[in-house]
Short mmCIF file of C-alpha atoms and ligand atoms in Angstrom, two decimals:
data_model
loop_
_atom_site.label_atom_id
_atom_site.label_comp_id
_atom_site.label_asym_id
_atom_site.label_seq_id
_atom_site.Cartn_x
_atom_site.Cartn_y
_atom_site.Cartn_z
CA MET A 955 54.26 21.07 34.74
CA ARG A 956 54.56 24.86 34.55
CA GLY A 957 55.27 26.46 31.16
CA LYS A 958 58.58 28.12 30.43
CA VAL A 959 58.62 31.74 29.30
CA MET A 960 60.61 32.46 26.15
CA GLY A 961 62.00 35.45 24.24
CA LYS A 962 60.54 38.80 25.22
CA ASP A 963 58.65 37.26 28.16
CA SER A 964 61.92 36.15 29.75
CA LYS A 965 62.92 38.79 32.31
CA VAL A 966 66.05 39.89 34.12
CA VAL A 967 65.09 39.57 37.79
CA LEU A 968 67.23 40.91 40.64
CA ILE A 969 66.55 39.21 43.99
CA THR A 970 67.95 40.39 47.32
CA GLY A 971 68.38 38.00 50.22
CA ALA A 972 68.73 35.11 47.78
CA SER A 973 71.23 33.13 49.87
CA SER A 974 68.51 31.30 51.85
CA GLY A 975 64.80 30.91 52.48
CA ILE A 976 62.23 32.66 50.32
CA GLY A 977 64.80 34.49 48.16
CA ALA A 978 66.69 31.31 47.27
CA VAL A 979 63.56 29.31 46.44
CA ALA A 980 62.03 32.22 44.50
CA ALA A 981 65.25 32.45 42.47
CA GLU A 982 65.05 28.74 41.63
CA ARG A 983 61.35 29.04 40.78
CA LEU A 984 61.84 32.09 38.51
CA ALA A 985 64.90 30.59 36.80
CA ALA A 986 63.04 27.33 36.17
CA ALA A 987 60.34 29.43 34.48
CA GLY A 988 62.94 30.84 32.07
CA HIS A 989 63.90 34.13 33.71
CA THR A 990 67.51 35.28 34.19
CA VAL A 991 68.12 35.80 37.90
CA VAL A 992 70.73 37.98 39.60
CA LEU A 993 71.18 37.01 43.22
CA GLY A 994 72.36 39.32 46.00
CA ALA A 995 73.18 38.71 49.69
CA ARG A 996 76.14 38.94 52.07
CA ARG A 997 77.01 35.23 52.46
CA ALA A 998 78.95 34.68 49.23
CA ASP A 999 79.34 30.92 49.74
CA ARG A 1000 75.61 30.32 50.23
CA LEU A 1001 74.77 32.62 47.35
CA ALA A 1002 77.18 30.77 45.05
CA GLU A 1003 75.56 27.44 46.00
CA VAL A 1004 72.12 28.73 44.98
CA ALA A 1005 73.47 30.09 41.68
CA GLU A 1006 75.38 26.88 40.92
CA LYS A 1007 72.28 24.76 41.51
CA ILE A 1008 70.23 26.96 39.18
CA ASN A 1009 72.89 26.93 36.45
CA ALA A 1010 73.35 23.14 36.78
CA ASN A 1011 69.60 22.77 36.20
CA GLY A 1012 69.78 24.73 32.95
CA GLY A 1013 68.84 28.14 34.32
CA THR A 1014 70.80 31.39 34.20
CA ALA A 1015 71.91 32.81 37.54
CA THR A 1016 74.60 35.27 38.59
CA ALA A 1017 75.62 35.71 42.22
CA LEU A 1018 76.81 39.16 43.31
CA PRO A 1019 77.76 40.25 46.84
CA LEU A 1020 75.25 42.68 48.30
CA ASP A 1021 74.65 44.38 51.63
CA VAL A 1022 71.36 46.20 51.19
CA THR A 1023 72.25 48.70 53.93
CA ASP A 1024 75.04 50.04 51.69
CA ARG A 1025 73.44 52.42 49.20
CA ALA A 1026 76.46 52.67 46.91
CA GLY A 1027 76.90 48.90 47.04
CA PHE A 1028 73.27 48.39 46.01
CA ALA A 1029 73.74 50.81 43.11
CA ARG A 1030 76.82 48.82 42.00
CA PHE A 1031 74.83 45.56 42.28
CA ALA A 1032 72.11 46.94 39.99
CA ASP A 1033 74.57 48.50 37.55
CA THR A 1034 76.56 45.25 37.28
CA ALA A 1035 73.36 43.29 36.63
CA ARG A 1036 72.30 45.74 33.92
CA ASP A 1037 75.75 45.77 32.29
CA ARG A 1038 75.83 41.95 32.17
CA HIS A 1039 72.28 41.34 31.00
CA GLY A 1040 71.42 44.55 29.16
CA ARG A 1041 68.42 45.50 31.27
CA ILE A 1042 66.61 45.20 34.58
CA ASP A 1043 63.00 44.08 34.42
CA VAL A 1044 62.20 43.14 38.01
CA LEU A 1045 63.65 43.84 41.46
CA VAL A 1046 62.52 41.60 44.31
CA ASN A 1047 63.29 43.41 47.58
CA ASN A 1048 63.30 40.32 49.78
CA ALA A 1049 66.29 40.70 52.17
CA GLY A 1050 65.07 40.97 55.73
CA VAL A 1051 65.75 40.30 59.39
CA MET A 1052 63.31 39.66 62.26
CA PRO A 1053 64.97 39.96 65.68
CA LEU A 1054 61.76 40.18 67.73
CA SER A 1055 61.68 41.59 71.26
CA ARG A 1056 59.43 43.69 73.47
CA LEU A 1057 60.20 47.40 73.32
CA ASP A 1058 61.06 47.49 77.03
CA ALA A 1059 63.91 45.07 76.38
CA LEU A 1060 65.58 48.11 74.74
CA ARG A 1061 67.44 46.07 72.14
CA VAL A 1062 68.03 49.34 70.32
CA ASP A 1063 70.84 48.06 68.08
CA GLU A 1064 68.47 45.39 66.75
CA TRP A 1065 65.75 48.00 66.18
CA GLN A 1066 68.22 49.93 64.07
CA GLN A 1067 69.35 46.83 62.17
CA THR A 1068 65.71 45.94 61.43
CA ILE A 1069 65.07 49.42 60.08
CA ASP A 1070 68.35 49.45 58.13
CA VAL A 1071 67.75 46.12 56.38
CA ASN A 1072 63.97 45.91 56.02
CA LEU A 1073 63.14 49.54 55.30
CA THR A 1074 66.27 51.43 54.27
CA GLY A 1075 67.48 48.38 52.31
CA THR A 1076 64.22 48.33 50.36
CA LEU A 1077 64.55 52.06 49.67
CA HIS A 1078 68.14 51.55 48.52
CA GLY A 1079 66.83 48.96 46.07
CA ILE A 1080 64.21 51.33 44.77
CA ALA A 1081 66.84 54.07 44.39
CA ALA A 1082 69.16 51.71 42.51
CA VAL A 1083 66.63 50.78 39.81
CA LEU A 1084 64.22 53.72 39.66
CA PRO A 1085 66.05 55.86 37.08
CA TRP A 1086 66.22 52.84 34.73
CA MET A 1087 62.62 51.76 35.35
CA THR A 1088 61.25 55.30 35.05
CA GLU A 1089 62.60 55.33 31.50
CA HIS A 1090 62.04 51.71 30.50
CA GLY A 1091 59.27 50.46 32.79
CA GLY A 1092 59.66 47.56 35.18
CA HIS A 1093 58.39 45.78 38.24
CA ILE A 1094 59.32 46.05 41.91
CA VAL A 1095 58.22 43.26 44.24
CA ASN A 1096 58.53 44.13 47.93
CA ILE A 1097 58.30 41.44 50.58
CA SER A 1098 56.30 42.61 53.57
CA SER A 1099 54.62 40.38 56.19
CA THR A 1100 51.27 39.62 57.79
CA LEU A 1101 52.86 41.36 60.80
CA ALA A 1102 52.41 44.58 58.81
CA PHE A 1103 48.64 44.13 59.29
CA GLU A 1104 48.61 42.78 62.82
CA VAL A 1105 51.05 43.95 65.48
CA VAL A 1106 51.71 41.52 68.34
CA PRO A 1107 53.80 42.04 71.49
CA ALA A 1108 57.50 41.94 70.48
CA SER A 1109 56.79 42.69 66.80
CA ALA A 1110 56.46 46.49 67.09
CA VAL A 1111 59.66 47.45 65.28
CA TYR A 1112 59.51 44.62 62.73
CA SER A 1113 55.82 45.38 62.07
CA ALA A 1114 56.64 49.07 61.70
CA THR A 1115 59.22 48.32 59.00
CA LYS A 1116 56.89 45.99 57.13
CA ALA A 1117 53.97 48.46 57.34
CA ALA A 1118 56.34 51.11 56.01
CA VAL A 1119 57.26 48.83 53.10
CA ARG A 1120 53.56 48.63 52.21
CA ALA A 1121 53.19 52.42 52.43
CA LEU A 1122 56.16 53.17 50.23
CA SER A 1123 54.99 50.55 47.73
CA ASP A 1124 51.65 52.35 47.52
CA GLY A 1125 53.40 55.65 46.94
CA LEU A 1126 55.66 54.22 44.26
CA ARG A 1127 52.69 52.66 42.45
CA LYS A 1128 50.81 55.95 42.47
CA GLU A 1129 53.80 57.90 41.16
CA HIS A 1130 54.64 55.55 38.25
CA GLN A 1131 52.06 54.01 35.94
CA ASN A 1132 54.78 52.22 33.95
CA ILE A 1133 56.28 50.50 37.01
CA ARG A 1134 54.32 47.60 38.46
CA VAL A 1135 54.59 47.38 42.24
CA SER A 1136 53.66 44.22 44.13
CA VAL A 1137 53.65 43.61 47.88
CA ILE A 1138 53.82 39.99 48.99
CA SER A 1139 52.96 39.50 52.66
CA PRO A 1140 53.56 36.00 53.99
CA SER A 1141 52.97 34.62 57.44
CA PHE A 1142 55.05 31.78 58.99
CA THR A 1143 57.25 30.33 56.25
CA GLU A 1144 60.09 27.79 56.40
CA SER A 1145 63.38 29.74 56.24
CA GLU A 1146 66.33 30.84 58.36
CA LEU A 1147 64.62 34.04 59.51
CA LEU A 1148 64.26 32.98 63.15
CA GLY A 1149 68.06 32.85 63.39
CA SER A 1150 68.38 36.61 62.87
CA GLY A 1151 68.58 37.60 66.55
CA GLY A 1152 65.95 38.85 68.98
CA ASP A 1153 65.11 38.15 72.59
CA PRO A 1154 65.82 34.41 73.17
CA GLY A 1155 62.60 33.78 75.11
CA THR A 1156 60.48 35.50 72.47
CA MET A 1157 62.24 33.72 69.64
CA ALA A 1158 61.77 30.31 71.32
CA TRP A 1159 58.02 31.03 71.51
CA VAL A 1160 57.96 32.09 67.85
CA GLN A 1161 59.94 28.98 66.90
CA ASP A 1162 57.32 26.83 68.62
CA MET A 1163 54.53 28.58 66.67
CA ALA A 1164 56.51 28.29 63.45
CA SER A 1165 57.06 24.55 63.89
CA LYS A 1166 53.25 24.13 64.00
CA LEU A 1167 52.29 26.65 61.32
CA ASN A 1168 55.15 27.03 58.81
CA MET A 1169 54.16 27.09 55.14
CA PRO A 1170 56.54 25.58 52.59
CA THR A 1171 58.85 28.23 51.12
CA SER A 1172 57.61 27.30 47.64
CA VAL A 1173 54.18 28.80 48.46
CA VAL A 1174 55.69 32.27 48.78
CA ALA A 1175 57.99 31.71 45.79
CA ASP A 1176 54.90 30.82 43.74
CA ALA A 1177 53.18 34.04 44.86
CA ILE A 1178 56.20 36.08 43.75
CA ALA A 1179 56.31 34.24 40.41
CA TYR A 1180 52.57 34.80 39.90
CA ALA A 1181 53.04 38.56 40.27
CA VAL A 1182 56.12 38.59 38.00
CA ASP A 1183 54.49 36.55 35.23
CA GLN A 1184 51.37 38.68 34.75
CA PRO A 1185 51.20 40.73 31.54
CA ALA A 1186 52.79 44.20 31.62
CA THR A 1187 49.31 45.74 31.82
CA ILE A 1188 48.46 43.94 35.08
CA ASP A 1189 49.65 45.12 38.50
CA VAL A 1190 49.27 42.46 41.20
CA SER A 1191 49.30 45.00 44.00
CA GLU A 1192 49.02 42.78 47.04
CA ILE A 1193 49.17 39.10 47.94
CA VAL A 1194 48.70 37.97 51.55
CA VAL A 1195 49.41 34.30 52.17
CA ARG A 1196 49.00 32.57 55.51
CA PRO A 1197 48.48 29.02 56.79
CA ALA A 1198 44.77 28.13 56.85
CA ALA A 1199 45.13 27.22 60.55
CA GLN A 1200 45.98 30.87 61.26
CA ALA A 1201 43.12 32.37 59.24
CA GLY A 1202 40.44 32.48 61.96
P1 NDP B 30 66.01 34.06 55.64
O1 NDP B 30 66.71 34.44 56.90
O2 NDP B 30 66.11 32.63 55.20
O3 NDP B 30 66.46 34.99 54.44
C1 NDP B 30 66.77 36.35 54.64
C2 NDP B 30 67.72 36.78 53.55
O4 NDP B 30 68.02 38.17 53.74
C3 NDP B 30 69.02 36.02 53.57
O5 NDP B 30 69.33 35.63 52.25
C4 NDP B 30 70.03 37.04 54.07
O6 NDP B 30 71.28 36.83 53.41
C5 NDP B 30 69.41 38.33 53.57
N1 NDP B 30 69.90 39.50 54.27
C6 NDP B 30 69.81 39.83 55.58
N2 NDP B 30 70.44 40.98 55.83
C7 NDP B 30 70.94 41.41 54.63
C8 NDP B 30 71.71 42.54 54.23
N3 NDP B 30 72.10 43.47 55.10
N4 NDP B 30 72.04 42.65 52.93
C9 NDP B 30 71.67 41.71 52.03
N5 NDP B 30 70.95 40.61 52.36
C10 NDP B 30 70.60 40.48 53.65
O7 NDP B 30 64.50 34.48 55.86
P2 NDP B 30 63.23 34.54 54.87
O8 NDP B 30 63.49 33.85 53.61
O9 NDP B 30 62.06 34.16 55.67
O10 NDP B 30 63.13 36.13 54.63
C11 NDP B 30 62.85 36.71 53.39
C12 NDP B 30 61.85 37.85 53.57
O11 NDP B 30 60.58 37.32 53.94
C13 NDP B 30 62.23 38.85 54.67
O12 NDP B 30 61.99 40.16 54.21
C14 NDP B 30 61.27 38.50 55.79
O13 NDP B 30 61.00 39.60 56.64
C15 NDP B 30 60.04 38.08 54.99
N6 NDP B 30 59.07 37.27 55.72
C16 NDP B 30 59.38 36.01 56.15
C17 NDP B 30 58.47 35.27 56.87
C18 NDP B 30 58.80 33.92 57.41
O14 NDP B 30 58.02 33.39 58.23
N7 NDP B 30 59.89 33.29 56.99
C19 NDP B 30 57.11 35.78 57.13
C20 NDP B 30 56.89 37.12 56.61
C21 NDP B 30 57.83 37.81 55.93
P3 NDP B 30 72.75 37.08 54.02
O15 NDP B 30 72.67 36.81 55.50
O16 NDP B 30 73.59 36.12 53.25
O17 NDP B 30 73.05 38.51 53.68
#
């Protein structure tokens, strides 16, 4: 059984996209370890279910509505979390969409949504906590993807956003020695991500791959928790996690 952190090691962790998939399981994992979690996403009912489960199991979770594309809304989310819990130690920028399609399908609205959520949303998160963390220190965990490293047909826009998340994480780390910055890049993971749009033919093909390769969500949640639970002097800069069958 994993140990529970106590006292000063217990952190206030903000997690975006916590209403399903990796965000929800990471929230449960971090709360079970003794951290206070503040959950953000748009689907209030799903978010409340995650928070209720955590609180029923003896953890401490607050659910707050959040659309990461709304800069002022993200600032309010962070301010509310800090007012309630006195500080912000960690932000997990996890919210994301993956509506895959070839560029010549010209699904331009979905390109924009992918950029707005995956890239601008991550930047909004950084903007919301940076003044606090510059003064007090902290940790930002950004969720990228193995598709940041390898672009495949139909992943160009998604890959571009995830590569950009890695680049801005690097920049942030170099600018702030008192802010730890971690990038977690998973491959196929059980979640609701394949329901976020895209070209139907492409998504059916991806679904077929996913059904053969999907990792349990807990694997990625564990990677996030590993980065969070290192001592303040240790920056886990990058974790890439993929199914062994995909490694060759
Ligand atoms: P899910 O679809 O299960 O979770 C995505 C989460 O993002 C949901 O909670 C959703 O909540 C939230 N979200 C989407 N848009 C917004 C928005 N505008 N504002 C706030 N929250 C939003 O998928 P995953 O758990 O897989 O995705 C989590 C992260 O992992 C993403 O960044 C994804 O790109 C990344 N990833 C996933 C992989 C996989 O195979 N599953 C592989 C590599 C990376 P709501 O709709 O309630 O707002």
